[in-house]
mmCIF file of C-alpha atoms in Angstrom:
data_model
loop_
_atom_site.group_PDB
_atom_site.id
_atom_site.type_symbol
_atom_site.label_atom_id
_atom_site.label_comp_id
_atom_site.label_asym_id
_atom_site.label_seq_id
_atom_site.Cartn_x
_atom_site.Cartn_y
_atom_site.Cartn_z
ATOM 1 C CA UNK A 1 0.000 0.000 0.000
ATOM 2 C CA UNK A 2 2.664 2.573 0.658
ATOM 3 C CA UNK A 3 4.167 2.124 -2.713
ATOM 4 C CA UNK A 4 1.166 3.237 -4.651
ATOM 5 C CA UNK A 5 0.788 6.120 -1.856
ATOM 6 C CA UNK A 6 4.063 7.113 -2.770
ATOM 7 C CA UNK A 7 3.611 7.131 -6.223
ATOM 8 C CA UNK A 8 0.363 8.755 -6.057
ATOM 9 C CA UNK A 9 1.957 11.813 -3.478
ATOM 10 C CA UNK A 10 4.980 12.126 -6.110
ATOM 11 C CA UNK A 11 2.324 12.410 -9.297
ATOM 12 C CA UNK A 12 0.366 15.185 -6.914
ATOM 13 C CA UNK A 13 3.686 17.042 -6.179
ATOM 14 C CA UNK A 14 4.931 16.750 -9.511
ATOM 15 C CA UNK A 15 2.006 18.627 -10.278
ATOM 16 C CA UNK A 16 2.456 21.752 -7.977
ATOM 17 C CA UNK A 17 0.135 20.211 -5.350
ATOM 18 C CA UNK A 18 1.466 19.698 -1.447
ATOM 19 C CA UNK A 19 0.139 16.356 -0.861
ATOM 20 C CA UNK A 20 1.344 14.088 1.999
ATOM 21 C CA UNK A 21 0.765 10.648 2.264
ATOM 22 C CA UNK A 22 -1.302 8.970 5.695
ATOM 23 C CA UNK A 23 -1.198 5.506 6.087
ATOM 24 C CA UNK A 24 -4.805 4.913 6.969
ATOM 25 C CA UNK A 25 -3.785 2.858 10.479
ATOM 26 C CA UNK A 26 -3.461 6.477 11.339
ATOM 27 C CA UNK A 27 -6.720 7.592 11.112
ATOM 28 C CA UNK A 28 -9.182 4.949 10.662
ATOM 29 C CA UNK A 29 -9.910 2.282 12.921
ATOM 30 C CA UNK A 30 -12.458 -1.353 11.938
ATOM 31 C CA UNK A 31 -13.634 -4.091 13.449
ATOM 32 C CA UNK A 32 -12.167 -7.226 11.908
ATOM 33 C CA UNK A 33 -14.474 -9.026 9.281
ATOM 34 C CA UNK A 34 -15.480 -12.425 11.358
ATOM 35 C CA UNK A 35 -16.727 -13.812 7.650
ATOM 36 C CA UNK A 36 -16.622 -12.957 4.029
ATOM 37 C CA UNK A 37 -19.418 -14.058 0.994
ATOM 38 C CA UNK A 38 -17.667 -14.508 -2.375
ATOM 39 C CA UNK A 39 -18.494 -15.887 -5.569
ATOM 40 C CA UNK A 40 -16.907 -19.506 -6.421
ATOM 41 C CA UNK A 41 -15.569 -20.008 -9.720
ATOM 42 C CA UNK A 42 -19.380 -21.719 -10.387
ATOM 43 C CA UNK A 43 -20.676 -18.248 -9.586
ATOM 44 C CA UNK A 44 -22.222 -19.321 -6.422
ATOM 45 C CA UNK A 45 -21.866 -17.587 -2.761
ATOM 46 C CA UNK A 46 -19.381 -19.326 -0.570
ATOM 47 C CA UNK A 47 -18.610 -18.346 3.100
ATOM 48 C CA UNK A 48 -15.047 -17.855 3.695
ATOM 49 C CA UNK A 49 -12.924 -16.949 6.562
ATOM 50 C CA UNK A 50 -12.712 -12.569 6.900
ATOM 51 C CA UNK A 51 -8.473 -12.727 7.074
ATOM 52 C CA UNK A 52 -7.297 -9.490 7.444
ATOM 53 C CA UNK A 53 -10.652 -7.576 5.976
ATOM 54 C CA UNK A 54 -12.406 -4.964 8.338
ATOM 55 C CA UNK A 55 -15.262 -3.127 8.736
ATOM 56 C CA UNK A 56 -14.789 0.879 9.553
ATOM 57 C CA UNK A 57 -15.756 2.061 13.206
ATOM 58 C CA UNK A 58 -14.459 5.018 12.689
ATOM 59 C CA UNK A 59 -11.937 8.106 11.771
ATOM 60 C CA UNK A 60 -10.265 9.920 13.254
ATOM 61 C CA UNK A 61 -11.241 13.291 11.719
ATOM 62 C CA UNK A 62 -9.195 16.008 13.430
ATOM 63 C CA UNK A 63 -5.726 14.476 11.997
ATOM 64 C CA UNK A 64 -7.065 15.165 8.416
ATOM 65 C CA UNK A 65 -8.551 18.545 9.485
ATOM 66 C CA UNK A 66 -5.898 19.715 10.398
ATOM 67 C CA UNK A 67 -3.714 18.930 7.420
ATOM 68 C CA UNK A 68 -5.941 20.221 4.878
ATOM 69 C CA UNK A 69 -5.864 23.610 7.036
ATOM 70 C CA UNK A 70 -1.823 23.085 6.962
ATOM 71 C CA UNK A 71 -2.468 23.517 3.510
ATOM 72 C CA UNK A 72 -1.736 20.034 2.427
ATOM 73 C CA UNK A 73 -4.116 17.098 0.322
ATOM 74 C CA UNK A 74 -3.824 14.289 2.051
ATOM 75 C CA UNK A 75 -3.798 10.734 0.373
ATOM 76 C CA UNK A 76 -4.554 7.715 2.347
ATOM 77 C CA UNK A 77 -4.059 4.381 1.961
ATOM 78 C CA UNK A 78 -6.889 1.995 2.938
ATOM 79 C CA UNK A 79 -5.922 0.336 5.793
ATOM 80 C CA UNK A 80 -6.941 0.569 9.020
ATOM 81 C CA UNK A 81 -6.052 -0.218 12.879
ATOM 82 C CA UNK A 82 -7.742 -3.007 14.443
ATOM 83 C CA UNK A 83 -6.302 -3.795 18.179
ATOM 84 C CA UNK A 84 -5.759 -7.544 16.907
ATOM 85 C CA UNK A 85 -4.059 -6.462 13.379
ATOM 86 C CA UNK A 86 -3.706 -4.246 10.530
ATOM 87 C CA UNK A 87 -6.782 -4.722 8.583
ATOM 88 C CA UNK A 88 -7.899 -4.416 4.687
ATOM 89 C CA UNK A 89 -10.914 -2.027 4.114
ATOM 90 C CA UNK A 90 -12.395 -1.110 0.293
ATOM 91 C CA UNK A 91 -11.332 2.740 -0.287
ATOM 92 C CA UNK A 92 -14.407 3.502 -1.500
ATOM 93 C CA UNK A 93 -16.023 2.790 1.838
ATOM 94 C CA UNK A 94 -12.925 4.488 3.384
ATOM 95 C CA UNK A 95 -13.359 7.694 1.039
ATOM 96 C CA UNK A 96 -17.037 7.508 2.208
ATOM 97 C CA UNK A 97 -15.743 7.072 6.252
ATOM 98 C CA UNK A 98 -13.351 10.041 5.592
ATOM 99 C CA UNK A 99 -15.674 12.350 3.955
ATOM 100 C CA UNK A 100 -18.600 11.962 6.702
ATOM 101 C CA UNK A 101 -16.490 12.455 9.530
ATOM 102 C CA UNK A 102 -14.747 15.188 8.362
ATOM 103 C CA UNK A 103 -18.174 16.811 7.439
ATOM 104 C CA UNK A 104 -17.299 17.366 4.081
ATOM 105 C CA UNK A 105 -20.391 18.451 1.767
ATOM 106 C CA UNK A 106 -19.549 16.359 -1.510
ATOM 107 C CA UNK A 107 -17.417 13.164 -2.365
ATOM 108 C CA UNK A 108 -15.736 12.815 -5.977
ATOM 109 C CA UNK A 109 -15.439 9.184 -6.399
ATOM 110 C CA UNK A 110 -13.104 8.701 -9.242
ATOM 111 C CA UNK A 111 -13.202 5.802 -11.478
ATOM 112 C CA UNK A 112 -12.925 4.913 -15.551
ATOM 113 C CA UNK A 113 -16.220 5.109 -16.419
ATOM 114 C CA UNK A 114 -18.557 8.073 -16.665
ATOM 115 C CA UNK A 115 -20.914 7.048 -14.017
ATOM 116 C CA UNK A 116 -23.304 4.783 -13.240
ATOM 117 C CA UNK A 117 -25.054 3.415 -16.465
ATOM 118 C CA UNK A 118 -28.566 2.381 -16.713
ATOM 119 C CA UNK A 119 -30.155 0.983 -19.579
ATOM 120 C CA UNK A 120 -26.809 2.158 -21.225
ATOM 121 C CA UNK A 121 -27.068 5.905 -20.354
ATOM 122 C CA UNK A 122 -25.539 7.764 -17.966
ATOM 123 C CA UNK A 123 -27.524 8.189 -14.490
ATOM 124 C CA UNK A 124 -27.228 11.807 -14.158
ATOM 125 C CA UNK A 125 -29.000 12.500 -10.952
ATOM 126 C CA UNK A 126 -30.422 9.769 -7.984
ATOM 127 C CA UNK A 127 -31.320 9.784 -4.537
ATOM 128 C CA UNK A 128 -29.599 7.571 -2.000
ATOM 129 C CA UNK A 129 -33.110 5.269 -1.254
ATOM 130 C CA UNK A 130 -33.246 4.655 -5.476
ATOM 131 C CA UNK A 131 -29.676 3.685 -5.587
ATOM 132 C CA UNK A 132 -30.418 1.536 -2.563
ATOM 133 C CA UNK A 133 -32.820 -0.195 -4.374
ATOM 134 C CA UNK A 134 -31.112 -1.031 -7.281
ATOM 135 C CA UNK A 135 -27.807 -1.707 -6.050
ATOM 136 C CA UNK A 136 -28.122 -5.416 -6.562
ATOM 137 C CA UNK A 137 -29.132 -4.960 -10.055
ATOM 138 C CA UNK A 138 -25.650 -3.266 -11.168
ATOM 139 C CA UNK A 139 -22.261 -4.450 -12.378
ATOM 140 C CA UNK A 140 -19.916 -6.116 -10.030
ATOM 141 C CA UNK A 141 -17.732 -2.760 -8.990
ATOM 142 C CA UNK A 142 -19.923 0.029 -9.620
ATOM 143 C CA UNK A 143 -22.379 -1.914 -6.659
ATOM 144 C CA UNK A 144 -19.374 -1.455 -4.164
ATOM 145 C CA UNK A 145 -19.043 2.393 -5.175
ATOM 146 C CA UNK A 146 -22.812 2.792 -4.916
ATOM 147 C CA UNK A 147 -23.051 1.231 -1.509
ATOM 148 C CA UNK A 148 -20.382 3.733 -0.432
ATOM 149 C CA UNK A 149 -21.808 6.658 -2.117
ATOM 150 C CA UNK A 150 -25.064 5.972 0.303
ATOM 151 C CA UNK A 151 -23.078 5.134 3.026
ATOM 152 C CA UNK A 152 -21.553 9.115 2.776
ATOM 153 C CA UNK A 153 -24.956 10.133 1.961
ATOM 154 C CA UNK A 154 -25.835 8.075 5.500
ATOM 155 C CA UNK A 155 -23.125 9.980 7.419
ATOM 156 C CA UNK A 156 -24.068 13.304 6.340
ATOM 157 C CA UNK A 157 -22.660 14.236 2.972
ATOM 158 C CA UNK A 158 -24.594 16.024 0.594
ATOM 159 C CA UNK A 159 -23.610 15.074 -2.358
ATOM 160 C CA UNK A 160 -21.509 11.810 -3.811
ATOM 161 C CA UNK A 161 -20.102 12.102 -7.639
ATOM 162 C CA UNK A 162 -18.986 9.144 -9.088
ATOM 163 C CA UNK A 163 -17.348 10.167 -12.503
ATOM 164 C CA UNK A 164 -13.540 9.763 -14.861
ATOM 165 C CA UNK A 165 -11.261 11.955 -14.213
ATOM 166 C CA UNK A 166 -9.818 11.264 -17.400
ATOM 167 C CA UNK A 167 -12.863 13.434 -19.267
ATOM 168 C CA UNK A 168 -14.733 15.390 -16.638
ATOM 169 C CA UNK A 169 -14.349 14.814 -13.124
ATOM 170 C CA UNK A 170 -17.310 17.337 -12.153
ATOM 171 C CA UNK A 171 -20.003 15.290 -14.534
ATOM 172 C CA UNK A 172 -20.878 11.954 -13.950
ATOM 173 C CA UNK A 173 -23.483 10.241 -11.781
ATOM 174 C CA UNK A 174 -24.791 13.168 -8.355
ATOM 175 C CA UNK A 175 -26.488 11.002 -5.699
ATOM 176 C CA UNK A 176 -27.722 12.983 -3.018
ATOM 177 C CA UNK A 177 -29.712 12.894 -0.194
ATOM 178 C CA UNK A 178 -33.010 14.556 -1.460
ATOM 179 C CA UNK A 179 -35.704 12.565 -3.061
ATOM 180 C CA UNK A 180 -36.228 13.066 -6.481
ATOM 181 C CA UNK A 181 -36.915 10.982 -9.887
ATOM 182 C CA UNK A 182 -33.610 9.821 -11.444
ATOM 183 C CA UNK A 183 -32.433 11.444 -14.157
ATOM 184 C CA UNK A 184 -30.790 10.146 -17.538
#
């Protein structure tokens, strides 16, 4: 995990912008995963044994607080402090974690498609209780972003974009709290 961190810091700074990296132990603290559901290679759920996977408790919010007002963007691995172990958490869910406790007001989740797709269009707008309901209906990946974005939505944040960077990170798929119809 530090590796990439590193990587991903030196790319930011390269650019002109002060980011420091955070190993996540630092700041966010789980519950170790007691048991995992995966697909077998027959595509059927199988229980397996939760290893080093965890499940976010919570974050400490002050450490990144203060280095954004330091002037810094912090980048932070996802990993997490259990008292038995270092544990394994999805950074979607720990982008989520961050961005509640912190209070932040939106979440740019980046990834390499333009959003979520329905019907093969772009979701423009959702609520969080329509992208609950169709989260089991979507592509393996874009169902572990969606149950994050709600998840921020859950924990206060206003607004979750899931879009790629690559074209234009402010357009994409805006889930938000309020209840409205979806639009394409």
């Amino acid at each position: 995990m530090s590796l990439i961190n590193e990587k991903i810091v030196h790319s930011l700074r390269n650019s002109g912008i002060n980011a420091l990296g955070i190993n996540g132990v630092s700041i966010i603290n789980a519950k170790r995963k007691d048991k995992l559901i995966i697909l077998n290679e027959k595509n059927r759920k199988m229980v397996i044994d939760g290893g080093y996977t965890g499940k976010i408790t919570s974050v400490n919010s002050d450490i990144i607080k203060n280095i954004v007002l330091s002037g810094y963007i912090p980048v932070i691995s996802p990993v997490a402090y259990s008292p038995e172990s270092y544990l394994n958490i999805d950074a979607d869910r720990a982008a989520a974690y961050i961005a509640g406790y912190t209070g932040a007001s939106t979440l740019i989740m980046a990834t390499n498609v333009d959003g979520l797709y329905w019907d093969g269009t772009v979701v423009e707008d959702a609520d969080s209780e329509y992208i609950k309901s169709i989260i089991t209906s979507v592509g393996h990946g874009m169902d572990k972003k969606l149950m994050a974005a709600t998840e921020a939505i859950d924990l206060g944040v206003q607004n979750v974009i899931i879009s790629n960077p690559f074209k234009d990170i402010m357009h994409g798929t805006v889930i938000s709290r309020k209840t409205h119809a979806m639009k394409i």
